[in-house]
XYZ file of C-alpha atoms in Angstrom:
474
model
C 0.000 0.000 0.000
C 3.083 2.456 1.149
C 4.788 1.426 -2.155
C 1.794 2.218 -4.677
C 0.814 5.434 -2.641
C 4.648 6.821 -3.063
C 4.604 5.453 -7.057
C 1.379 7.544 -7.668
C 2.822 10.625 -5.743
C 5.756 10.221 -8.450
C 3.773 10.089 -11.384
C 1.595 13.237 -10.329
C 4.673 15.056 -9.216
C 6.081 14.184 -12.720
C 2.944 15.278 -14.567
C 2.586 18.439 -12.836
C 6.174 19.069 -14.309
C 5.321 18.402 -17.955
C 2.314 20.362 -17.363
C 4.117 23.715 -16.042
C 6.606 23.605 -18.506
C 4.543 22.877 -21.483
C 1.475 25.595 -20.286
C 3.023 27.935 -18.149
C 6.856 28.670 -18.521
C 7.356 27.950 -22.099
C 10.914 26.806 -21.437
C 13.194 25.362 -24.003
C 13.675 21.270 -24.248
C 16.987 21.187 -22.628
C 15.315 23.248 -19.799
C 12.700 20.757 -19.668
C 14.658 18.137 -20.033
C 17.137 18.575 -16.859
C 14.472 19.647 -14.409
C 12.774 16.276 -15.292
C 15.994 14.699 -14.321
C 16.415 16.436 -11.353
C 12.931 14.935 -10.231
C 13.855 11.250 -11.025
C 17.173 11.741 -9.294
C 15.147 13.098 -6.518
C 12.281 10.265 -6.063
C 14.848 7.950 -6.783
C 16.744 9.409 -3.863
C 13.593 9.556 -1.532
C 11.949 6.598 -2.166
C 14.130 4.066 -4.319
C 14.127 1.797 -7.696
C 10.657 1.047 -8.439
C 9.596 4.745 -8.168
C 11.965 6.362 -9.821
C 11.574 3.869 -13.349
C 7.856 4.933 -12.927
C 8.660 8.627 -13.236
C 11.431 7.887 -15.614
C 8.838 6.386 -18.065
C 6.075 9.640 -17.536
C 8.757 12.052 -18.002
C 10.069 10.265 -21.416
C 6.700 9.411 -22.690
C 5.794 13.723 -21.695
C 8.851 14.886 -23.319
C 8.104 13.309 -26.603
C 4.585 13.967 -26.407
C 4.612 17.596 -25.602
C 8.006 18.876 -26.269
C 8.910 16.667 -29.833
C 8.013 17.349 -32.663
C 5.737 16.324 -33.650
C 4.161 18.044 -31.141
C 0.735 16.308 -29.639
C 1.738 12.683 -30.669
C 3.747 10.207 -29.600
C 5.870 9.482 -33.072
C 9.175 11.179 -33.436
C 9.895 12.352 -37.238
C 13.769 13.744 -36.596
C 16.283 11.164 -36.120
C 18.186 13.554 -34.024
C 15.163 13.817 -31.670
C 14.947 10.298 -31.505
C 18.609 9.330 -30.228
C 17.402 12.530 -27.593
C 14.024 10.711 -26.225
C 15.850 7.631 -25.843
C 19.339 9.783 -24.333
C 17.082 10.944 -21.805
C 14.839 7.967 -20.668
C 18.983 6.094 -20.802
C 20.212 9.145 -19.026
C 16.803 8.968 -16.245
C 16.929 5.513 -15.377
C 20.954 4.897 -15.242
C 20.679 8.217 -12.638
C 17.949 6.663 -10.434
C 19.819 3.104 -10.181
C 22.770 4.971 -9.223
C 20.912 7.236 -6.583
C 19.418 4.150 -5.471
C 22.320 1.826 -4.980
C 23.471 5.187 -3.063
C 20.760 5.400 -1.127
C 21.050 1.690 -0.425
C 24.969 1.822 0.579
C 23.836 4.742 3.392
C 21.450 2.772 4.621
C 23.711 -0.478 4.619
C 26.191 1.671 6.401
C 23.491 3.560 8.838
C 22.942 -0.433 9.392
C 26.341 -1.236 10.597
C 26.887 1.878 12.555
C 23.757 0.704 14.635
C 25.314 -2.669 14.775
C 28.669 -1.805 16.104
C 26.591 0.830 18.422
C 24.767 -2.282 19.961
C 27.680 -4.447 20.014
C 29.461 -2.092 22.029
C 26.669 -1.761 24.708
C 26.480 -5.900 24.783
C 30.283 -5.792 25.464
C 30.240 -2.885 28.256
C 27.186 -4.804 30.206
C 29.327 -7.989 30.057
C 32.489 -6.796 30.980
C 30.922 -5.199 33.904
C 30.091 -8.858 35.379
C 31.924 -9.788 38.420
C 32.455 -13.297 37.236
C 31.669 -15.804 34.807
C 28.223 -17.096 35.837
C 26.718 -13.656 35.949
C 28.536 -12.922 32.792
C 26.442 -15.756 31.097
C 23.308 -14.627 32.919
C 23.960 -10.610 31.980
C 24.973 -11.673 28.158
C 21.219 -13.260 28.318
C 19.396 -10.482 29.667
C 20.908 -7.692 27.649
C 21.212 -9.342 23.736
C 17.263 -9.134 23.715
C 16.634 -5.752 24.475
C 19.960 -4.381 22.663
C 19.136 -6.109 19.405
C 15.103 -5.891 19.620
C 14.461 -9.356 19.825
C 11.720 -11.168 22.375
C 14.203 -13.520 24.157
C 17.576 -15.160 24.294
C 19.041 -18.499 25.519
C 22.823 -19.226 26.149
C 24.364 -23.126 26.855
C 27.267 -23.372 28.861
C 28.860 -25.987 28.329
C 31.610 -26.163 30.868
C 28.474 -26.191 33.559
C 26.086 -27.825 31.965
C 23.602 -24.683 32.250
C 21.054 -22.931 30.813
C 20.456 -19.037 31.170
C 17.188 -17.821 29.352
C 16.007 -13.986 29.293
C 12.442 -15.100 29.699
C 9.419 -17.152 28.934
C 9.779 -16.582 25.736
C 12.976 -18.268 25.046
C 11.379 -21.579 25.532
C 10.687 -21.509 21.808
C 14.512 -22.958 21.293
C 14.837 -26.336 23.914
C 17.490 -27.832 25.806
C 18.366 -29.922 23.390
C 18.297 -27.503 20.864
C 21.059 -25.499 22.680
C 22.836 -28.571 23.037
C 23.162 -29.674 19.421
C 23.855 -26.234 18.082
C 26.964 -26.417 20.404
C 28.429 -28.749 17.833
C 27.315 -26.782 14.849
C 30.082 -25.506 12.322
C 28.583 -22.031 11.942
C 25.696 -19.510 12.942
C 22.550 -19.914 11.241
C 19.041 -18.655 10.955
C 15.743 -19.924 10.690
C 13.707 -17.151 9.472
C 10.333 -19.327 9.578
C 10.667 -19.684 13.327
C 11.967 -16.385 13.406
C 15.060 -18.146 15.635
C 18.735 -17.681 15.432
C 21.521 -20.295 16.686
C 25.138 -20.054 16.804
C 28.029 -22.259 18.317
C 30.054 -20.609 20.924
C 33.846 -21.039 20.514
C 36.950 -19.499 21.559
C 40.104 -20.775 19.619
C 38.493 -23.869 18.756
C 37.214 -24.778 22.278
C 33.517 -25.323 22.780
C 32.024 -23.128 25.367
C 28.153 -23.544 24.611
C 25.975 -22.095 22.355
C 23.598 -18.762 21.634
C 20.120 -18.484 20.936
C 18.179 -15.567 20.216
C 14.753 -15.948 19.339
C 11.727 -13.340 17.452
C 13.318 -11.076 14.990
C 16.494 -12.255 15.111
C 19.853 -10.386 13.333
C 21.682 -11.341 10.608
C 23.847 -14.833 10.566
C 26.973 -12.354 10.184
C 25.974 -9.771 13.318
C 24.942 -13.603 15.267
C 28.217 -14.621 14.548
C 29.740 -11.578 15.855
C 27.563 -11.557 19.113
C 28.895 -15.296 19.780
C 32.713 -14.268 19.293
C 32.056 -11.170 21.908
C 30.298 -13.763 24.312
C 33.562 -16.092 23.680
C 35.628 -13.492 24.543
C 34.212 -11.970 27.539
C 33.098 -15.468 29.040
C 37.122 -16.579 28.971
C 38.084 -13.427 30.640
C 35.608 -13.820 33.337
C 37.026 -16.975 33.605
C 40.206 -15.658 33.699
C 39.815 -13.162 36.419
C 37.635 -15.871 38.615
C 40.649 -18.541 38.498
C 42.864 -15.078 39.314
C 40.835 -14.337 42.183
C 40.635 -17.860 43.657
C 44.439 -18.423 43.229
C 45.063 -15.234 45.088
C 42.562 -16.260 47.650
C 43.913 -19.212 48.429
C 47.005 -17.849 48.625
C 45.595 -15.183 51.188
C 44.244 -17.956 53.364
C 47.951 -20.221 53.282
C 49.223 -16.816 54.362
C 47.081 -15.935 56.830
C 47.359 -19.874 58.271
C 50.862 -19.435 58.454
C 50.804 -16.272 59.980
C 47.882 -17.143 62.799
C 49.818 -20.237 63.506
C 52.842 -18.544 64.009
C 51.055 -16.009 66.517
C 49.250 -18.852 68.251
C 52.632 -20.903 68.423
C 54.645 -17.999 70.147
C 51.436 -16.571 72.519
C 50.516 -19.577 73.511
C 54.105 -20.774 74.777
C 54.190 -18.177 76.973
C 51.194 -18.216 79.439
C 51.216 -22.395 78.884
C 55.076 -22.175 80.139
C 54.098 -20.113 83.370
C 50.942 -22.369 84.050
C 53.094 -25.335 84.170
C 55.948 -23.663 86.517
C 53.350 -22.641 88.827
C 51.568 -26.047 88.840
C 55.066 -28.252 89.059
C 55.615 -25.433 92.006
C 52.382 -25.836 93.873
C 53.212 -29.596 94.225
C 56.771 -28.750 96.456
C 55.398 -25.692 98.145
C 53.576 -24.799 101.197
C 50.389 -23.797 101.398
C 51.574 -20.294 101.996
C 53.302 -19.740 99.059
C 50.203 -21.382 96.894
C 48.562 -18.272 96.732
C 50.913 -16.592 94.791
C 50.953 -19.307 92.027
C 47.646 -19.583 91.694
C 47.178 -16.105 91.248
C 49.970 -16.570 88.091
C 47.646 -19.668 87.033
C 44.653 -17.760 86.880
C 45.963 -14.643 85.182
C 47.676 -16.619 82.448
C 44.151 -18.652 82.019
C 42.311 -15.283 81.634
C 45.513 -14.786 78.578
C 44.725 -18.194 77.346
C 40.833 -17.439 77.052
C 41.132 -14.326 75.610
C 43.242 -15.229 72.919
C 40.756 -18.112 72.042
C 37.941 -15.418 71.816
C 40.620 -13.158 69.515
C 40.896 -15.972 67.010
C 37.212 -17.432 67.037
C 35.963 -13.164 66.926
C 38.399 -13.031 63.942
C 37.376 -16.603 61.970
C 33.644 -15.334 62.431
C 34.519 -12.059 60.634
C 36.201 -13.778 58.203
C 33.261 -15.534 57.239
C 30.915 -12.753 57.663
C 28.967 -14.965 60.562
C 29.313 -12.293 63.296
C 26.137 -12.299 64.517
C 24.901 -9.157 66.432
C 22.078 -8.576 68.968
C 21.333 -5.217 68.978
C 19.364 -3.497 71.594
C 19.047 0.166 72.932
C 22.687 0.719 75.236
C 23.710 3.820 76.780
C 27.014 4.674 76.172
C 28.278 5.347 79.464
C 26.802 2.149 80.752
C 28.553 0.392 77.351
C 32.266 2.531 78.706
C 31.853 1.555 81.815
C 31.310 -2.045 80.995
C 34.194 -2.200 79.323
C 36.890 -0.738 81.806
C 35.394 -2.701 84.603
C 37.636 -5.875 83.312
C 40.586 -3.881 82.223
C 43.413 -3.248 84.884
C 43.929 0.261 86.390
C 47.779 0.350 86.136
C 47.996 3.606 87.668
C 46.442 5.177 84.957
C 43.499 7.767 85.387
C 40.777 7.369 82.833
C 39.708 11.281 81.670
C 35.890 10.399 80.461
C 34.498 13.148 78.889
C 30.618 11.600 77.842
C 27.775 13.618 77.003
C 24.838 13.876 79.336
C 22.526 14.045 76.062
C 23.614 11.243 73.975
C 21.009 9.195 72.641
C 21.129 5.294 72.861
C 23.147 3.369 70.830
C 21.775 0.643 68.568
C 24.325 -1.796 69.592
C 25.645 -5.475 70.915
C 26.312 -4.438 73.894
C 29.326 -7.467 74.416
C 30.784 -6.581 70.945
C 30.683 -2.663 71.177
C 32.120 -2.860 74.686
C 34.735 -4.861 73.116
C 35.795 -2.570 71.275
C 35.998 0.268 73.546
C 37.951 -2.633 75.706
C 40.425 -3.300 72.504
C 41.557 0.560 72.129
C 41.651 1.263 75.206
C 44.021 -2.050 76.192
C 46.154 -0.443 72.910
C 46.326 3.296 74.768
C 47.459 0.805 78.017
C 49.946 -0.883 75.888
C 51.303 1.720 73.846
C 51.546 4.762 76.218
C 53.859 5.281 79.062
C 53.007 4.226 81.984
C 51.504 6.600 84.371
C 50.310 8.687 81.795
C 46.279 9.530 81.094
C 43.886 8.082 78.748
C 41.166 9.788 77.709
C 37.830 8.276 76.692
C 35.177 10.920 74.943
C 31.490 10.334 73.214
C 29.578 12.727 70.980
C 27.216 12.729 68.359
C 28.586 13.667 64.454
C 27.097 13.218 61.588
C 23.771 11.540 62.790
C 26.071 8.599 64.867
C 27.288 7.759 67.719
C 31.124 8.703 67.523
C 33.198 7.053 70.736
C 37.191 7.244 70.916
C 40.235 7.034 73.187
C 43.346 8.748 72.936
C 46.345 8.392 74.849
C 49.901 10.332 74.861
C 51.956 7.401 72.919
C 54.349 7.743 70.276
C 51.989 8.704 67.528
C 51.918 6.257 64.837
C 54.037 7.070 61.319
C 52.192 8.397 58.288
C 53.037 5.437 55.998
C 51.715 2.632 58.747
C 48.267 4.818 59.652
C 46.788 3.073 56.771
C 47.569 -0.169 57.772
C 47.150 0.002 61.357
C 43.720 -2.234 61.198
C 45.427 -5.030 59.290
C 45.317 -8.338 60.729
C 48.489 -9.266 62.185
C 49.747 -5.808 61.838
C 52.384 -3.954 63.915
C 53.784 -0.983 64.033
C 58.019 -0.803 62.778
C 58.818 0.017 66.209
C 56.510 -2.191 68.615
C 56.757 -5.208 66.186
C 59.525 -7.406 68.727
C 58.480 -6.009 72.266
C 54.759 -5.812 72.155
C 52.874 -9.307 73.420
C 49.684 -10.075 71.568
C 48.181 -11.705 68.325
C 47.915 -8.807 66.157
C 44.547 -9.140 65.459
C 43.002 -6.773 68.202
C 42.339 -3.310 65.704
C 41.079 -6.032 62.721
C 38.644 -7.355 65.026
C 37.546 -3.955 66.214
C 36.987 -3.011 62.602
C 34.793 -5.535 61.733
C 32.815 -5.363 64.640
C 32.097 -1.552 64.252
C 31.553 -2.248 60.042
C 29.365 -5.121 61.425
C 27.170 -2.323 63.543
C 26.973 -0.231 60.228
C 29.565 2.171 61.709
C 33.232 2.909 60.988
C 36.479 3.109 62.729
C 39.669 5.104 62.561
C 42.510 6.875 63.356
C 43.717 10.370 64.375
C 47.842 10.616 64.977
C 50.810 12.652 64.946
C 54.275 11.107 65.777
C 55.100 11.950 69.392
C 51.799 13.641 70.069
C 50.051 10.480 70.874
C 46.976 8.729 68.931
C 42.783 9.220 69.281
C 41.357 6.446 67.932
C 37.346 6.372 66.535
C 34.615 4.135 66.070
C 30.930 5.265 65.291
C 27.784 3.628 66.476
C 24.138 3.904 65.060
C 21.445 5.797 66.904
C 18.559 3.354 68.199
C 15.883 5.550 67.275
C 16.891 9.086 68.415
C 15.738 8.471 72.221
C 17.931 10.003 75.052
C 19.538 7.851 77.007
């Protein structure tokens, strides 16, 4: 219907030519002559083959009738007019076949631009997968909507799976997938309006691509199964990266926690047994004394267990909180109560309008515990430690500082490492290393942060931030 409307628009627009020239301008024949040209080369231009020979024929069979002599009929009595009808009908038709197989190259190449503009988008949405599952399953979901099609299936053959966009993919079966796997080339059914193409990288099978309603072109198929080749090796790739260097991680950090275990458990295990082979020889006077030793190296023993089962639960993201309303003076107080006084004065400077904090209370006062045992251990002795709460920033914002050393610019950043020590505390300081790492991922558990304020030889303040359990006053 679109195709007869345009060829009758060309023959009236080619009439309406003949007819101003011939009644109204009075123009010579090689006036009349070009402008018809110019019209064919323009509907040809517009609107392609088929119109264009329509005009071509109008304008010829015009020309001779109004503008040839003999004037008013359609015979030809000059020779030289003759070879000038049929120059021109030549001339008309050679110009719109040219015009058209121009107009057919732009839109070949408007064609590929769109192409390459969709292949592009397929390749940026797979490339932003994390790995090579939810490559397969993002290839899936995006091929349908980038090239207009209802659905798409992809086999993988390495897993034996199937991703499919949608319902509508179930036009192409398992088996389907599966054969086309072993196919030599991309091919499409344009019946079931459903294209299939082996997936291969280099000669290795890695499943198969289906795409089903509308589907493109064998060539642009082939080319969307070479992209999915690609990008599904390099997610593979970077998974088999990522597990190496996880594994690695974990032999490292076994090495290192056995290494820490090895050397802090010697120690209170060493006293415990000189104090029990002791108590066996000595009187019940001097017992006292070595139990005391006993019991303090126990309490060493225990919490060094807790460090490394706190720190294995982190690890594995199974640190399970039970949060409740706490007020953070209760929470400070909590945690000093088990922490020895070694002639140090605590300087508590907590605000009397604090709201509560949505907390554990066991895990937040361990932290609190954890910096303020490092202000203990890395501060001279004697010396104050400071413990202050506030609210910034819509949280809960605890820290302790103490008058230490200060810790170096390059080692602030690494500070809540596990297994971490400073350059200068690394030989003479007793513990696992794991104290600040466990504090971090108890206040990241709580949806809070921690960190660290410090100038060399102007001591350290150390953060961590708390949520607010519903903005009441504590």
């Amino acid at each position: 219907m679109k195709r007869a409307l345009q060829i009758g628009v060309s023959l009236l627009a080619t009439a309406a030519i003949l007819m101003f020239c011939h009644g109204v301008l009075r123009v010579n024949n090689t006036t009349v002559a070009l402008t018809l040209l110019l019209a064919v080369l323009l509907i040809s231009t517009l609107w392609g083959m088929a119109e264009a020979l329509a005009a071509s024929l109008l304008a010829a069979l015009g020309f001779n009738f109004y503008f040839l002599p003999p004037v008013g009929k359609l015979t030809i009595h000059d020779p030289q007019d003759f070879v000038a009808f049929f120059a021109f009908l030549a001339t008309a038709t050679i110009a719109s076949q040219l015009a058209t197989h121009a107009r057919r190259r732009a839109a070949d190449a408007e064609a590929r631009r769109v192409e390459m503009e969709r292949l592009y988008a397929l390749v940026q949405a797979m490339l932003m997968a994390e790995s090579a599952r939810k490559t397969a399953s993002e290839f899936v979901h995006n091929v349908a909507p980038v090239f207009g099609c209802a659905a798409a299936a992809f086999y993988d053959v390495t897993k034996g799976e199937v991703f499919r966009s949608g319902p509508e993919s179930a036009a192409v079966s398992d088996a389907e997938l599966q054969t086309a796997t072993e196919g030599s080339d991309a091919f499409v059914d344009e019946r079931r309006g459903v294209g299939l193409a082996p997936v291969r990288l280099g000669g290795r099978k890695l499943g198969s691509l289906a795409v089903i309603g509308e589907p493109p072109s064998a060539q642009t198929l082939r080319a969307i199964a070479n992209l999915a080749a690609i990008a599904l090796e390099r997610a593979r790739a970077v998974d088999d990266a990522s597990r190496a260097e996880s594994e690695r991680q974990s032999e490292a950090l076994k090495s290192a926690l056995l290494d820490s275990l090895a050397h802090d458990i010697n120690t209170p295990l060493t006293s415990i047994k000189a104090a029990a082979t002791s108590l066996l020889t000595t009187s019940a006077a001097d017992q006292k004394e070595l139990l005391t030793i006993i019991d303090e190296e126990t309490d060493r023993l225990n919490r060094l267990a807790s460090e490394v089962i706190a720190m294995a639960r982190i690890e594995a993201g199974k640190l399970h909180l039970e949060k409740q309303p706490v007020a953070v003076p209760e929470l400070v107080a909590a945690a000093l109560e088990t922490l020895p006084a070694a002639g140090r004065a605590w300087k508590l400077d907590i605000s009397d309008h604090l709201p509560l904090a949505d907390a554990d209370p066991e895990y937040a006062a361990q932290v609190v515990r954890q910096l303020a045992e490092n202000a203990i251990k890395y501060s001279p002795a004697g010396s104050p430690i400071g413990i202050a709460a506030g609210r910034r920033d819509g949280k809960i914002v605890i820290s302790v500082s103490d008058r230490g050393p200060g810790i170096e610019d390059n080692e602030r950043t690494r500070i809540f490492d596990r297994f971490f020590r400073g350059r200068r505390h690394r030989f003479d300081t007793k513990g696992t290393g794991m104290g600040l790492a466990i504090a971090k991922g108890i206040a990241e558990a709580h949806g809070g942060r921690i960190w660290v304020e410090s100038e060399p030889g102007e001591g350290s303040v150390f953060y961590f931030s708390l949520p607010v359990s519903g903005g009441l006053k504590a």
